[in-house]
Amino acid sequence: MAGSFGRPHPVVVFVLAMFVGLAAIALLSIGLGLFVTKVLEPAWGIGSADERVNVWLAMHRTSSRTHASLLGSIIAGGIVLPIVAGSIALVCAVLRQWRIAAFVVFALGVESATYRATTLVVHSHRPHVVRLEHLPVNASYPSGHTAASIAVYGGLALLLTSRFTSGVFRAFVWGIALAMVTLVASARMYRGMHHPLDVAGGVVVGIAALVVLVFACRAAGAAAHSRDDARASVGGRV
């Protein structure tokens, strides 16, 4: 749909950029997943090394570590993250910061869609240890929890540090975000739900989702400025 003076509406630009980016990330994630499961693990023998990490973690489980791993899973779970993203988006909508609200919501949406698309094509068995959660055993790659934690907590850190220029504040915010993502990734391996390569795949998906949403928001912002300039130009000639 074209906007004023033949220029596309910023919402259209945002949606198109987001969906093109989503398709690119999905193809990248599926390609990496097939490379991991068909080449790295069986042909290069990395699968056994990957598995040993989970075996070692399972052998060193303790009550306190298990409770900590549960917390790590919960903060990146399917209940907490939508609440966090939805709450931030609601506040931004009230303040009429529409692009920021869209960034928060759709960063998680793009990540989730990419994860679902990948697991439909890539069938990877979860670690052969006692798993502390009941999830489909053939959906190990990538780690959706890791990807989602980057999309939400990394996205929040990106928003905060883009608004505040203090070096100390930026270091603090990014340190907290990194600690949360590290806790989530470690918890997923500790609980026998993902291999290290699955977590690495989740990192790629999470970062890529943020890159796509930053690009989509900037493209929408450029479209909005272009429409405003066109209106001002026409108004000046009237």
mmCIF file of N, CA and C in Angstrom, residues 137-192:
data_model
loop_
_atom_site.group_PDB
_atom_site.id
_atom_site.type_symbol
_atom_site.label_atom_id
_atom_site.label_comp_id
_atom_site.label_asym_id
_atom_site.label_seq_id
_atom_site.Cartn_x
_atom_site.Cartn_y
_atom_site.Cartn_z
ATOM 1 N N VAL A 137 11.853 -35.047 22.025
ATOM 2 C CA VAL A 137 13.263 -35.454 22.065
ATOM 3 C C VAL A 137 14.003 -35.152 20.774
ATOM 4 N N ASN A 138 13.288 -34.911 19.678
ATOM 5 C CA ASN A 138 13.955 -34.693 18.392
ATOM 6 C C ASN A 138 14.007 -33.217 18.000
ATOM 7 N N ALA A 139 13.860 -32.323 18.976
ATOM 8 C CA ALA A 139 13.880 -30.882 18.698
ATOM 9 C C ALA A 139 14.979 -30.203 19.507
ATOM 10 N N SER A 140 16.176 -30.779 19.436
ATOM 11 C CA SER A 140 17.277 -30.254 20.233
ATOM 12 C C SER A 140 17.903 -29.005 19.618
ATOM 13 N N TYR A 141 17.953 -28.945 18.281
ATOM 14 C CA TYR A 141 18.587 -27.804 17.601
ATOM 15 C C TYR A 141 17.530 -26.873 17.013
ATOM 16 N N PRO A 142 17.666 -25.559 17.252
ATOM 17 C CA PRO A 142 18.592 -24.871 18.145
ATOM 18 C C PRO A 142 17.963 -24.710 19.525
ATOM 19 N N SER A 143 18.669 -24.051 20.434
ATOM 20 C CA SER A 143 18.118 -23.782 21.758
ATOM 21 C C SER A 143 17.199 -22.569 21.675
ATOM 22 N N GLY A 144 15.898 -22.831 21.736
ATOM 23 C CA GLY A 144 14.935 -21.736 21.665
ATOM 24 C C GLY A 144 14.997 -20.819 22.864
ATOM 25 N N HIS A 145 15.265 -21.388 24.043
ATOM 26 C CA HIS A 145 15.373 -20.565 25.253
ATOM 27 C C HIS A 145 16.530 -19.564 25.125
ATOM 28 N N THR A 146 17.660 -20.042 24.633
ATOM 29 C CA THR A 146 18.821 -19.157 24.470
ATOM 30 C C THR A 146 18.517 -18.051 23.471
ATOM 31 N N ALA A 147 17.940 -18.424 22.333
ATOM 32 C CA ALA A 147 17.612 -17.438 21.302
ATOM 33 C C ALA A 147 16.616 -16.407 21.831
ATOM 34 N N ALA A 148 15.600 -16.878 22.531
ATOM 35 C CA ALA A 148 14.571 -15.969 23.042
ATOM 36 C C ALA A 148 15.125 -15.027 24.098
ATOM 37 N N SER A 149 16.024 -15.529 24.949
ATOM 38 C CA SER A 149 16.605 -14.662 25.980
ATOM 39 C C SER A 149 17.429 -13.543 25.356
ATOM 40 N N ILE A 150 18.127 -13.842 24.262
ATOM 41 C CA ILE A 150 18.889 -12.807 23.558
ATOM 42 C C ILE A 150 17.941 -11.805 22.913
ATOM 43 N N ALA A 151 16.869 -12.318 22.284
ATOM 44 C CA ALA A 151 15.926 -11.438 21.602
ATOM 45 C C ALA A 151 15.264 -10.456 22.568
ATOM 46 N N VAL A 152 14.931 -10.913 23.778
ATOM 47 C CA VAL A 152 14.226 -10.053 24.731
ATOM 48 C C VAL A 152 15.192 -9.273 25.613
ATOM 49 N N TYR A 153 16.051 -9.979 26.341
ATOM 50 C CA TYR A 153 16.939 -9.283 27.273
ATOM 51 C C TYR A 153 18.036 -8.513 26.536
ATOM 52 N N GLY A 154 18.545 -9.097 25.452
ATOM 53 C CA GLY A 154 19.510 -8.360 24.638
ATOM 54 C C GLY A 154 18.852 -7.177 23.953
ATOM 55 N N GLY A 155 17.613 -7.372 23.497
ATOM 56 C CA GLY A 155 16.894 -6.263 22.878
ATOM 57 C C GLY A 155 16.618 -5.137 23.856
ATOM 58 N N LEU A 156 16.262 -5.491 25.096
ATOM 59 C CA LEU A 156 16.029 -4.480 26.122
ATOM 60 C C LEU A 156 17.309 -3.716 26.427
ATOM 61 N N ALA A 157 18.421 -4.439 26.513
ATOM 62 C CA ALA A 157 19.708 -3.784 26.752
ATOM 63 C C ALA A 157 20.055 -2.844 25.603
ATOM 64 N N LEU A 158 19.757 -3.275 24.384
ATOM 65 C CA LEU A 158 20.024 -2.438 23.215
ATOM 66 C C LEU A 158 19.209 -1.152 23.261
ATOM 67 N N LEU A 159 17.955 -1.265 23.657
ATOM 68 C CA LEU A 159 17.104 -0.082 23.751
ATOM 69 C C LEU A 159 17.595 0.877 24.832
ATOM 70 N N LEU A 160 17.920 0.329 26.001
ATOM 71 C CA LEU A 160 18.353 1.175 27.112
ATOM 72 C C LEU A 160 19.671 1.880 26.802
ATOM 73 N N THR A 161 20.617 1.158 26.251
ATOM 74 C CA THR A 161 21.933 1.752 25.980
ATOM 75 C C THR A 161 21.915 2.685 24.783
ATOM 76 N N SER A 162 20.865 2.628 23.970
ATOM 77 C CA SER A 162 20.743 3.584 22.870
ATOM 78 C C SER A 162 20.167 4.912 23.364
ATOM 79 N N ARG A 163 19.545 4.887 24.547
ATOM 80 C CA ARG A 163 18.937 6.092 25.122
ATOM 81 C C ARG A 163 19.856 6.793 26.114
ATOM 82 N N PHE A 164 20.693 6.020 26.790
ATOM 83 C CA PHE A 164 21.570 6.574 27.828
ATOM 84 C C PHE A 164 23.019 6.360 27.417
ATOM 85 N N THR A 165 23.795 7.432 27.452
ATOM 86 C CA THR A 165 25.152 7.396 26.925
ATOM 87 C C THR A 165 26.226 7.127 27.973
ATOM 88 N N SER A 166 25.854 7.035 29.228
ATOM 89 C CA SER A 166 26.839 6.802 30.276
ATOM 90 C C SER A 166 27.550 5.459 30.066
ATOM 91 N N GLY A 167 28.879 5.497 30.060
ATOM 92 C CA GLY A 167 29.643 4.272 29.868
ATOM 93 C C GLY A 167 29.430 3.273 30.988
ATOM 94 N N VAL A 168 29.342 3.778 32.213
ATOM 95 C CA VAL A 168 29.114 2.900 33.362
ATOM 96 C C VAL A 168 27.750 2.232 33.255
ATOM 97 N N PHE A 169 26.744 3.023 32.894
ATOM 98 C CA PHE A 169 25.397 2.471 32.765
ATOM 99 C C PHE A 169 25.350 1.418 31.660
ATOM 100 N N ARG A 170 25.975 1.712 30.538
ATOM 101 C CA ARG A 170 25.976 0.754 29.431
ATOM 102 C C ARG A 170 26.667 -0.547 29.826
ATOM 103 N N ALA A 171 27.797 -0.429 30.512
ATOM 104 C CA ALA A 171 28.512 -1.629 30.941
ATOM 105 C C ALA A 171 27.667 -2.449 31.919
ATOM 106 N N PHE A 172 26.952 -1.756 32.804
ATOM 107 C CA PHE A 172 26.102 -2.443 33.770
ATOM 108 C C PHE A 172 24.960 -3.179 33.073
ATOM 109 N N VAL A 173 24.282 -2.493 32.156
ATOM 110 C CA VAL A 173 23.131 -3.084 31.466
ATOM 111 C C VAL A 173 23.554 -4.281 30.629
ATOM 112 N N TRP A 174 24.621 -4.121 29.856
ATOM 113 C CA TRP A 174 25.081 -5.233 29.018
ATOM 114 C C TRP A 174 25.620 -6.378 29.870
ATOM 115 N N GLY A 175 26.200 -6.045 31.014
ATOM 116 C CA GLY A 175 26.672 -7.100 31.912
ATOM 117 C C GLY A 175 25.524 -7.929 32.454
ATOM 118 N N ILE A 176 24.428 -7.260 32.832
ATOM 119 C CA ILE A 176 23.244 -7.972 33.318
ATOM 120 C C ILE A 176 22.649 -8.837 32.214
ATOM 121 N N ALA A 177 22.531 -8.267 31.013
ATOM 122 C CA ALA A 177 21.968 -9.024 29.891
ATOM 123 C C ALA A 177 22.815 -10.244 29.570
ATOM 124 N N LEU A 178 24.134 -10.071 29.554
ATOM 125 C CA LEU A 178 25.033 -11.190 29.265
ATOM 126 C C LEU A 178 24.938 -12.253 30.345
ATOM 127 N N ALA A 179 24.832 -11.828 31.603
ATOM 128 C CA ALA A 179 24.718 -12.785 32.708
ATOM 129 C C ALA A 179 23.428 -13.596 32.588
ATOM 130 N N MET A 180 22.342 -12.947 32.211
ATOM 131 C CA MET A 180 21.066 -13.650 32.092
ATOM 132 C C MET A 180 21.096 -14.654 30.946
ATOM 133 N N VAL A 181 21.658 -14.250 29.821
ATOM 134 C CA VAL A 181 21.759 -15.166 28.679
ATOM 135 C C VAL A 181 22.672 -16.340 29.012
ATOM 136 N N THR A 182 23.773 -16.066 29.702
ATOM 137 C CA THR A 182 24.693 -17.129 30.104
ATOM 138 C C THR A 182 24.015 -18.109 31.055
ATOM 139 N N LEU A 183 23.232 -17.582 31.995
ATOM 140 C CA LEU A 183 22.499 -18.444 32.921
ATOM 141 C C LEU A 183 21.522 -19.335 32.163
ATOM 142 N N VAL A 184 20.808 -18.756 31.219
ATOM 143 C CA VAL A 184 19.837 -19.519 30.441
ATOM 144 C C VAL A 184 20.535 -20.620 29.636
ATOM 145 N N ALA A 185 21.588 -20.251 28.917
ATOM 146 C CA ALA A 185 22.296 -21.229 28.083
ATOM 147 C C ALA A 185 22.879 -22.357 28.928
ATOM 148 N N SER A 186 23.491 -22.000 30.047
ATOM 149 C CA SER A 186 24.073 -23.013 30.936
ATOM 150 C C SER A 186 22.994 -23.929 31.505
ATOM 151 N N ALA A 187 21.861 -23.334 31.863
ATOM 152 C CA ALA A 187 20.758 -24.110 32.438
ATOM 153 C C ALA A 187 20.222 -25.128 31.446
ATOM 154 N N ARG A 188 20.108 -24.735 30.179
ATOM 155 C CA ARG A 188 19.567 -25.648 29.179
ATOM 156 C C ARG A 188 20.486 -26.844 28.946
ATOM 157 N N MET A 189 21.782 -26.618 29.023
ATOM 158 C CA MET A 189 22.721 -27.739 28.887
ATOM 159 C C MET A 189 22.740 -28.582 30.159
ATOM 160 N N TYR A 190 22.739 -27.934 31.298
ATOM 161 C CA TYR A 190 22.762 -28.636 32.580
ATOM 162 C C TYR A 190 21.547 -29.544 32.722
ATOM 163 N N ARG A 191 20.399 -29.078 32.263
ATOM 164 C CA ARG A 191 19.160 -29.840 32.415
ATOM 165 C C ARG A 191 18.992 -30.925 31.354
ATOM 166 N N GLY A 192 20.021 -31.080 30.504
ATOM 167 C CA GLY A 192 20.004 -32.139 29.510
ATOM 168 C C GLY A 192 19.091 -31.872 28.335
#
